[in-house]
Coordinates of N, CA and C in Angstrom, one line a residue:
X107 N -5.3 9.8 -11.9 CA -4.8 11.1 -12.4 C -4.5 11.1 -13.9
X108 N -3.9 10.0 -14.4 CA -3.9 9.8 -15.8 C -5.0 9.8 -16.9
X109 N -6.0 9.8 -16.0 CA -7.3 9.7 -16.8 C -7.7 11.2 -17.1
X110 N -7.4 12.4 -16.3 CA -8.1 13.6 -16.6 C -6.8 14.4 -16.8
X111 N -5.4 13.8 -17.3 CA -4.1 14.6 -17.6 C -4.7 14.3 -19.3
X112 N -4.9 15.8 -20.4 CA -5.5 15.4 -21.7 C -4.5 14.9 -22.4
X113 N -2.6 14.8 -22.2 CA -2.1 14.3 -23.0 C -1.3 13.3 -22.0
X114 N -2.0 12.1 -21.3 CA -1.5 11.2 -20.6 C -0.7 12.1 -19.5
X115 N 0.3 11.1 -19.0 CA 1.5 11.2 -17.9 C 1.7 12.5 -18.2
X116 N 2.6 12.8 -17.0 CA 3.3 14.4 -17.5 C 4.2 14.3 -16.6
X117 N 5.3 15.0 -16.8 CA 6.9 15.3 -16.2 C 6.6 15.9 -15.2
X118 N 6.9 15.4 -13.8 CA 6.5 16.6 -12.5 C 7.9 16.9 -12.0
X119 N 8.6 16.9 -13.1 CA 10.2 17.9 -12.4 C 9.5 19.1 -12.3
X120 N 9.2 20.2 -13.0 CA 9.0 21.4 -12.7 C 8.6 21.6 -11.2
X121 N 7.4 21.2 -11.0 CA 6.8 20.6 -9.4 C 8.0 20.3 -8.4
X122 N 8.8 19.3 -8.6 CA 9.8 18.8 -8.0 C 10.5 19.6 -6.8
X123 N 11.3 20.5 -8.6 CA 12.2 21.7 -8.2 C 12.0 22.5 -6.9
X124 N 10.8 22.8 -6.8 CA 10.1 23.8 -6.1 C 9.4 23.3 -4.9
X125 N 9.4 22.0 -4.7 CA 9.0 21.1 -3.4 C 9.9 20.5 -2.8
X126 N 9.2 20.0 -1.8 CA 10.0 19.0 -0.8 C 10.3 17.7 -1.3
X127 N 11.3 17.5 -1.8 CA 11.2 15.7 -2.5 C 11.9 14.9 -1.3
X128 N 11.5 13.3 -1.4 CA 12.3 12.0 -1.1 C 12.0 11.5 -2.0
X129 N 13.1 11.0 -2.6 CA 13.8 9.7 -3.6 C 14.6 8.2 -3.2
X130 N 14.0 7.6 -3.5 CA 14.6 6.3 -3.1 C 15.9 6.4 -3.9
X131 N 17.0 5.7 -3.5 CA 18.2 5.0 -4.6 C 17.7 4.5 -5.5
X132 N 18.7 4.2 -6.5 CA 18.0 3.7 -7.8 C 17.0 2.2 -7.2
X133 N 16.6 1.5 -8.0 CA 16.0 0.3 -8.0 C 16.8 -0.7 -8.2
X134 N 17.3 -1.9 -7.4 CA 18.3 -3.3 -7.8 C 17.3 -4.3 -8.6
X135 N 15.6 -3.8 -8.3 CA 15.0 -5.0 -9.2 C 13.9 -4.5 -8.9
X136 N 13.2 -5.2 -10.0 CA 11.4 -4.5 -10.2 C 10.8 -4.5 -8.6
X137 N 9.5 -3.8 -8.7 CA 9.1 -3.0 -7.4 C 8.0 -3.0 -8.1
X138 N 6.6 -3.8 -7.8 CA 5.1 -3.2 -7.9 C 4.4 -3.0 -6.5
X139 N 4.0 -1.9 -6.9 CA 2.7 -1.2 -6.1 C 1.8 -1.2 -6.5
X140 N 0.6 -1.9 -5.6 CA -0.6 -1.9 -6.4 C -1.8 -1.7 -5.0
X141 N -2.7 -0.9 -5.1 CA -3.6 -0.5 -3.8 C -3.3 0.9 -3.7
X142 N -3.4 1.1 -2.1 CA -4.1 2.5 -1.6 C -3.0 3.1 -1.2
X143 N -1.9 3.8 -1.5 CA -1.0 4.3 -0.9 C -1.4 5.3 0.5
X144 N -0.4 5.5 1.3 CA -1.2 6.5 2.4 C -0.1 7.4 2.3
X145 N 0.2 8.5 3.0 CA 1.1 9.5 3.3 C 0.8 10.0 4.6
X146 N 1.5 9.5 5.4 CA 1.4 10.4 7.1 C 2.7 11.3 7.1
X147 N 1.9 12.9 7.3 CA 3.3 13.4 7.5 C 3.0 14.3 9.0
X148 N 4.2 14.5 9.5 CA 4.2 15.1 11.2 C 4.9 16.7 10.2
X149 N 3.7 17.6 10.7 CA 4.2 19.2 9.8 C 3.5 20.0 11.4
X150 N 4.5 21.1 10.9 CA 3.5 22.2 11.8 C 3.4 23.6 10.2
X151 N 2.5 24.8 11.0 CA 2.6 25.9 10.1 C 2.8 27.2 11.2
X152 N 3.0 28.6 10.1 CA 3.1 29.5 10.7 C 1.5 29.9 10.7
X153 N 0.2 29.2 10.0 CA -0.8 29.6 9.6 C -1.9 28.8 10.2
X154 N -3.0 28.7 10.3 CA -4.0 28.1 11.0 C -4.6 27.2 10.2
X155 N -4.1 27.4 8.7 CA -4.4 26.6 8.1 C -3.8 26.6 7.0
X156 N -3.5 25.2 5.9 CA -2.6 25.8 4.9 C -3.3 23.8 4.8
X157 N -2.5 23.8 3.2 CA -2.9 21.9 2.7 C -1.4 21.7 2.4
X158 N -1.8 20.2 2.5 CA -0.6 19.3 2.1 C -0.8 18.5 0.9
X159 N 0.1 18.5 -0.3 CA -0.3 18.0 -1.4 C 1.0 17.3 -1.6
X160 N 0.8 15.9 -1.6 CA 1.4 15.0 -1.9 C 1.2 14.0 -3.4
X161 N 2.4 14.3 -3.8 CA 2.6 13.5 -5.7 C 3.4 12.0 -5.0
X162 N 3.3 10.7 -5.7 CA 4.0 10.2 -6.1 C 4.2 9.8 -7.7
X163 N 5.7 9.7 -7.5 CA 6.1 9.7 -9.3 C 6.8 8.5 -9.3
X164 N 7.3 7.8 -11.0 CA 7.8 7.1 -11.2 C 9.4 8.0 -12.2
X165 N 10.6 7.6 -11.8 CA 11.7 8.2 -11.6 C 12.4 7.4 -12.6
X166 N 12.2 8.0 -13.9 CA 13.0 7.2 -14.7 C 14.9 7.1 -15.1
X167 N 15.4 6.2 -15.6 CA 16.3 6.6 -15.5 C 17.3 7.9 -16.0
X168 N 16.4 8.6 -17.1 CA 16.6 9.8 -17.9 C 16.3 11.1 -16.9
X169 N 15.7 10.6 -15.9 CA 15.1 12.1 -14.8 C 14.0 12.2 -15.2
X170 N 13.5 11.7 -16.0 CA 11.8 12.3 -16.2 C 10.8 11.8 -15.1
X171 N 10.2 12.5 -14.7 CA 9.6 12.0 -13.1 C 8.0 12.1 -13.8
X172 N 7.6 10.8 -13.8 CA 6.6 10.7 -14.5 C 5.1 10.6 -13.1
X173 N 4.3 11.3 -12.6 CA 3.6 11.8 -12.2 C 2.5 10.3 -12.6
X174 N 2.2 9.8 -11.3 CA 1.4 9.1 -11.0 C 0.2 8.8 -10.3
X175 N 0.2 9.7 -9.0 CA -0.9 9.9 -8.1 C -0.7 11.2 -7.0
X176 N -1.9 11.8 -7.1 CA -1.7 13.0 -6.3 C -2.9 13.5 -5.5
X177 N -2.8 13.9 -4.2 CA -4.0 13.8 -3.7 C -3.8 14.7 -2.7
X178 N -4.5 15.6 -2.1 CA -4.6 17.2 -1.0 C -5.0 16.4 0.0
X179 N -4.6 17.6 1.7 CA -5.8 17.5 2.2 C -5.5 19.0 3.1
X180 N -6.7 19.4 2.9 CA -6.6 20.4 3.9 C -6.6 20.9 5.4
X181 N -5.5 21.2 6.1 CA -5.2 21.5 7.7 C -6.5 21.1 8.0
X182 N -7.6 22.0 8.1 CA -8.5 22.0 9.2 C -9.6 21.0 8.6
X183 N -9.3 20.0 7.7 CA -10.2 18.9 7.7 C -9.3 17.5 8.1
X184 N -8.4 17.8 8.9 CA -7.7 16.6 8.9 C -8.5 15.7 10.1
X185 N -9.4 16.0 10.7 CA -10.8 15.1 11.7 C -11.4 14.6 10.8
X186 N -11.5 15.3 9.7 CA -13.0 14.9 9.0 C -13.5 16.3 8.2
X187 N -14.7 16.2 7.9 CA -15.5 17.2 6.9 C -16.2 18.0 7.7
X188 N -16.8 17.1 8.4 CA -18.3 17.4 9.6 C -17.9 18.6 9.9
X189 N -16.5 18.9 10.7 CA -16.4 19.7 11.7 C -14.9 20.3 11.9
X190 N -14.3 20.9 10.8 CA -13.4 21.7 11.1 C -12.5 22.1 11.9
X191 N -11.2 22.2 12.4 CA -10.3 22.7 13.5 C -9.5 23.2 12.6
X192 N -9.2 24.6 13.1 CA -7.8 25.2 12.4 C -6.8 24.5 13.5
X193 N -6.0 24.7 13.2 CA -4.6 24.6 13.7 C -3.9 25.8 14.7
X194 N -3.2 25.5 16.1 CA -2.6 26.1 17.0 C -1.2 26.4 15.8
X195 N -0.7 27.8 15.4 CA 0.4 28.3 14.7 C 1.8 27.4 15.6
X196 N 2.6 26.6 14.7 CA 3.7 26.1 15.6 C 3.4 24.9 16.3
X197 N 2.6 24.8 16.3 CA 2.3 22.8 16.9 C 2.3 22.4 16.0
X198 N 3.0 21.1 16.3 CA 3.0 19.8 15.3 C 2.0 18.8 15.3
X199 N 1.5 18.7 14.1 CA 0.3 17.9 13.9 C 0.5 16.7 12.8
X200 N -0.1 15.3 12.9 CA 0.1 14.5 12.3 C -1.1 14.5 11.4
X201 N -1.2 14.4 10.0 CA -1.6 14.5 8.8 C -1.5 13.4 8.0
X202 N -2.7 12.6 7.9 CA -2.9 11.2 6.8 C -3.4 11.4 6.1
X203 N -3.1 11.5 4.9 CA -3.3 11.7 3.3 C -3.8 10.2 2.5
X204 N -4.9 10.1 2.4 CA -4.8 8.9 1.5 C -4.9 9.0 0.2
X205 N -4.4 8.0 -0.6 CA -4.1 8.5 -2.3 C -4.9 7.3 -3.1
X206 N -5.5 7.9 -3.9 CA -6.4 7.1 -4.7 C -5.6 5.9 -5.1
X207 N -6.4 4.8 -5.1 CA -5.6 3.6 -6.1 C -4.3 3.6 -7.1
X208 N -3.5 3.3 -7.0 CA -2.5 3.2 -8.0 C -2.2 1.3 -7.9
X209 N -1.4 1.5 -9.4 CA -0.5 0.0 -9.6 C 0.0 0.3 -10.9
X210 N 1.5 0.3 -10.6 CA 2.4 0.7 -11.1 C 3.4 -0.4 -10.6
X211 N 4.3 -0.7 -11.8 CA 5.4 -1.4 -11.7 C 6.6 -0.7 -11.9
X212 N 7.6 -0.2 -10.5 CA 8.7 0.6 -11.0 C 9.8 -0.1 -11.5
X213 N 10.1 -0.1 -12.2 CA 11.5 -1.5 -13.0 C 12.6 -0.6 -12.1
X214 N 13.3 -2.3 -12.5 CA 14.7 -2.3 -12.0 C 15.4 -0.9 -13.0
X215 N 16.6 -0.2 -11.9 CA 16.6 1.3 -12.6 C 16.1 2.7 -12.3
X216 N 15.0 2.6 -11.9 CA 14.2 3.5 -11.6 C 13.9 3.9 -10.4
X217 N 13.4 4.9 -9.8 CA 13.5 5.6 -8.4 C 11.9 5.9 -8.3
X218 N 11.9 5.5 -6.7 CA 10.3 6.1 -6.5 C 10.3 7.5 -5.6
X219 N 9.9 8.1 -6.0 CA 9.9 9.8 -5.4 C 8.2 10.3 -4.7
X220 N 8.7 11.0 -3.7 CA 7.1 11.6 -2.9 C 7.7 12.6 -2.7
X221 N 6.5 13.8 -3.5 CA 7.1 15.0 -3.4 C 6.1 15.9 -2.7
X222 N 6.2 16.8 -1.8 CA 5.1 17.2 -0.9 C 5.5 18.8 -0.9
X223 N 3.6 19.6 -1.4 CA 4.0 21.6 -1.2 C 2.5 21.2 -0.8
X224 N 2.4 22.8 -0.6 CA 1.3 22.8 0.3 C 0.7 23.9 -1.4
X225 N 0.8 23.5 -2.3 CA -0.2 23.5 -3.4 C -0.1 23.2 -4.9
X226 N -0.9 22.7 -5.2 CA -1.0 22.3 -7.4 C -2.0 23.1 -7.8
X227 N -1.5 24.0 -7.9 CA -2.7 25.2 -8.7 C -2.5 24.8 -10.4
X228 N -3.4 24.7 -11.1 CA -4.5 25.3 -11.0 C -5.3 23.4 -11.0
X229 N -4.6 22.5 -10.1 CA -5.5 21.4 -10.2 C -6.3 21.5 -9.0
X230 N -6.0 22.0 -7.8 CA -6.5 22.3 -6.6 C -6.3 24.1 -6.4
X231 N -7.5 24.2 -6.1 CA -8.0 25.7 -5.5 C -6.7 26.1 -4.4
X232 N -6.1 27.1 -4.7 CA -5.1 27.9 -3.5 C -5.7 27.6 -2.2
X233 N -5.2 27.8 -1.3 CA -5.7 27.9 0.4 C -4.9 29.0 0.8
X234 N -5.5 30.1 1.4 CA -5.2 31.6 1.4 C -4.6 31.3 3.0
X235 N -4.4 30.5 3.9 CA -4.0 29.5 5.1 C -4.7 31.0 5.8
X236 N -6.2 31.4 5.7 CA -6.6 32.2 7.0 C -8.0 31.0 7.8
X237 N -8.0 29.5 7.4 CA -9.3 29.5 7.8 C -10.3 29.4 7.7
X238 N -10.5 30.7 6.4 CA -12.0 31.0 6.0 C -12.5 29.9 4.8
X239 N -13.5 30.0 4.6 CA -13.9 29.0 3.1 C -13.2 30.1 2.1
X240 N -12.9 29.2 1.0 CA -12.5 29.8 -0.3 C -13.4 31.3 -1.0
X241 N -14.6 31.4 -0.5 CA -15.0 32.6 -1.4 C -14.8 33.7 -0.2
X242 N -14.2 33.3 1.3 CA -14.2 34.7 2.1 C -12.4 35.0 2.4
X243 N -11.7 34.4 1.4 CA -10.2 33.6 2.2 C -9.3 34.7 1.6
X244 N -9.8 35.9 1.7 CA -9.0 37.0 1.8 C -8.6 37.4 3.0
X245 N -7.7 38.7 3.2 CA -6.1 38.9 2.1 C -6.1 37.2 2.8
X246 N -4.8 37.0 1.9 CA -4.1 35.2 2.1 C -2.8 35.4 2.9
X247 N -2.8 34.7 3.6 CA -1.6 34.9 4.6 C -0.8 33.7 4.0
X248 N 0.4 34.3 4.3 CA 1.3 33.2 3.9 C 2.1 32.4 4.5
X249 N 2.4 31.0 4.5 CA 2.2 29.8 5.5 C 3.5 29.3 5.6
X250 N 4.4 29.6 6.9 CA 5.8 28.8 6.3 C 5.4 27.1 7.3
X251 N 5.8 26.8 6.7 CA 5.1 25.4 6.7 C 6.7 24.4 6.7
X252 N 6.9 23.3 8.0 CA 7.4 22.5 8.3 C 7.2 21.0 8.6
X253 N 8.4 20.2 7.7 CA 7.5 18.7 7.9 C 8.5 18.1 9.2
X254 N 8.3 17.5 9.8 CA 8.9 17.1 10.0 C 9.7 15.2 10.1
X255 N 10.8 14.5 10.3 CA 11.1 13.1 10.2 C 12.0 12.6 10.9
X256 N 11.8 12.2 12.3 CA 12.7 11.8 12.9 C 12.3 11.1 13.9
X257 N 12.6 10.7 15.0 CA 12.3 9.7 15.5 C 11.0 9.6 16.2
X258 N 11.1 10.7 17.0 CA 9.3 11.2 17.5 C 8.1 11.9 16.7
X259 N 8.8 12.1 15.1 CA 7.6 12.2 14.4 C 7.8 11.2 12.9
X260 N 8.0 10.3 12.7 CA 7.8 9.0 11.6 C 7.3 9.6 10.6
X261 N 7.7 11.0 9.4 CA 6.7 10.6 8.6 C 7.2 9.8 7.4
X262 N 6.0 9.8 6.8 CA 6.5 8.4 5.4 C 5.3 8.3 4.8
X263 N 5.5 7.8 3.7 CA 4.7 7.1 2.9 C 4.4 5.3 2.8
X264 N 3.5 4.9 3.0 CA 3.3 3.4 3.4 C 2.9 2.8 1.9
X265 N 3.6 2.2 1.1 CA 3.2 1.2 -0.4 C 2.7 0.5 -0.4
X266 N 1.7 0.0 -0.9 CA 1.2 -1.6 -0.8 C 1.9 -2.2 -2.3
X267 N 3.1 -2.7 -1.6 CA 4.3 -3.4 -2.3 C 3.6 -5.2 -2.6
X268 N 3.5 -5.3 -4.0 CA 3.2 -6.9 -4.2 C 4.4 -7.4 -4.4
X269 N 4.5 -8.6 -3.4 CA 6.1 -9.5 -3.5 C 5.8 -10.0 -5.0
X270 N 7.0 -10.2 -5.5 CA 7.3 -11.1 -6.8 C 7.4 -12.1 -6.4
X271 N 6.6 -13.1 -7.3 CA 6.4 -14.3 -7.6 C 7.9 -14.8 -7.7
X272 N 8.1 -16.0 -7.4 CA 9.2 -17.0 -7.7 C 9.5 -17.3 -9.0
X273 N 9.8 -17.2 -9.9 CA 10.7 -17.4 -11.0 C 10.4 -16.2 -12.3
X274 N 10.2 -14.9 -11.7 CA 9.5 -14.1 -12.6 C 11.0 -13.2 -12.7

């Protein structure tokens, strides 16, 4: 993501505000991540279809939430591409997100945050949550959209956390 942001990193408070966040407690000691992060989240909608866009940031100790990896996916591709399902309005559906490569080292201090809306306009195309492809996806209905986290639905984000070395 850093590669097509034209002035590097960028502050995803704004984003934040306006989404669903989880923040870790501060950090007691360095934390690297390095690999394929995943995101499973258990959501239902009021719509047949609607996306889930998930950021992870690095949480400095100033608040600047420095925007690291971010990746969509849309309700009715969550089978696959091939072949489409909307969504029953009100069932709960599990949703795996996988997120491009990251490795990042969060220092001792600092907080790791996953923040999830169901859009980043203008990096990803709206989803009008009717179902239709984007050029027929009028009028747009609008999607109240629920995640859920508790015992019978787990969702989370899985890190591929590198242990520290011994005397580092």
């Amino acid at each position: 993501d850093l590669f097509i942001q034209p002035n590097g990193a960028r502050d995803n408070r704004p984003a934040d505000r306006r989404s669903l966040t989880f923040t870790t407690p501060v950090l007691e000691e360095n934390i690297e991540v390095t690999g394929l992060p995943t995101v499973e989240l258990y959501a239902s909608s009021s719509a047949v279809d609607t996306d889930w866009t998930v950021t992870i940031t690095d949480v400095h100790p100033d608040g600047y939430s420095q925007t690291l990896r971010q990746n969509i996916l849309r309700a009715r591709y969550r089978e696959g591409d091939e072949a489409p399902v909307l969504m029953n309005p009100g069932e709960v559906y599990k949703f795996v997100i996988e997120m491009y490569p990251i490795s990042n080292l969060f220092k001792k201090g600092h907080r790791i945050r996953l923040t999830v809306s169901s859009s980043s306009f203008p990096k990803w195309y709206p989803n009008g949550n009717t179902g239709r492809e984007m050029d027929e996806d009028m009028p747009v209905v609008i999607a109240e959209n629920t995640i859920y986290h508790d015992a019978e639905h787990p969702s989370k984000v899985i890190l591929p956390i590198i242990p520290a070395r011994s005397g580092q």
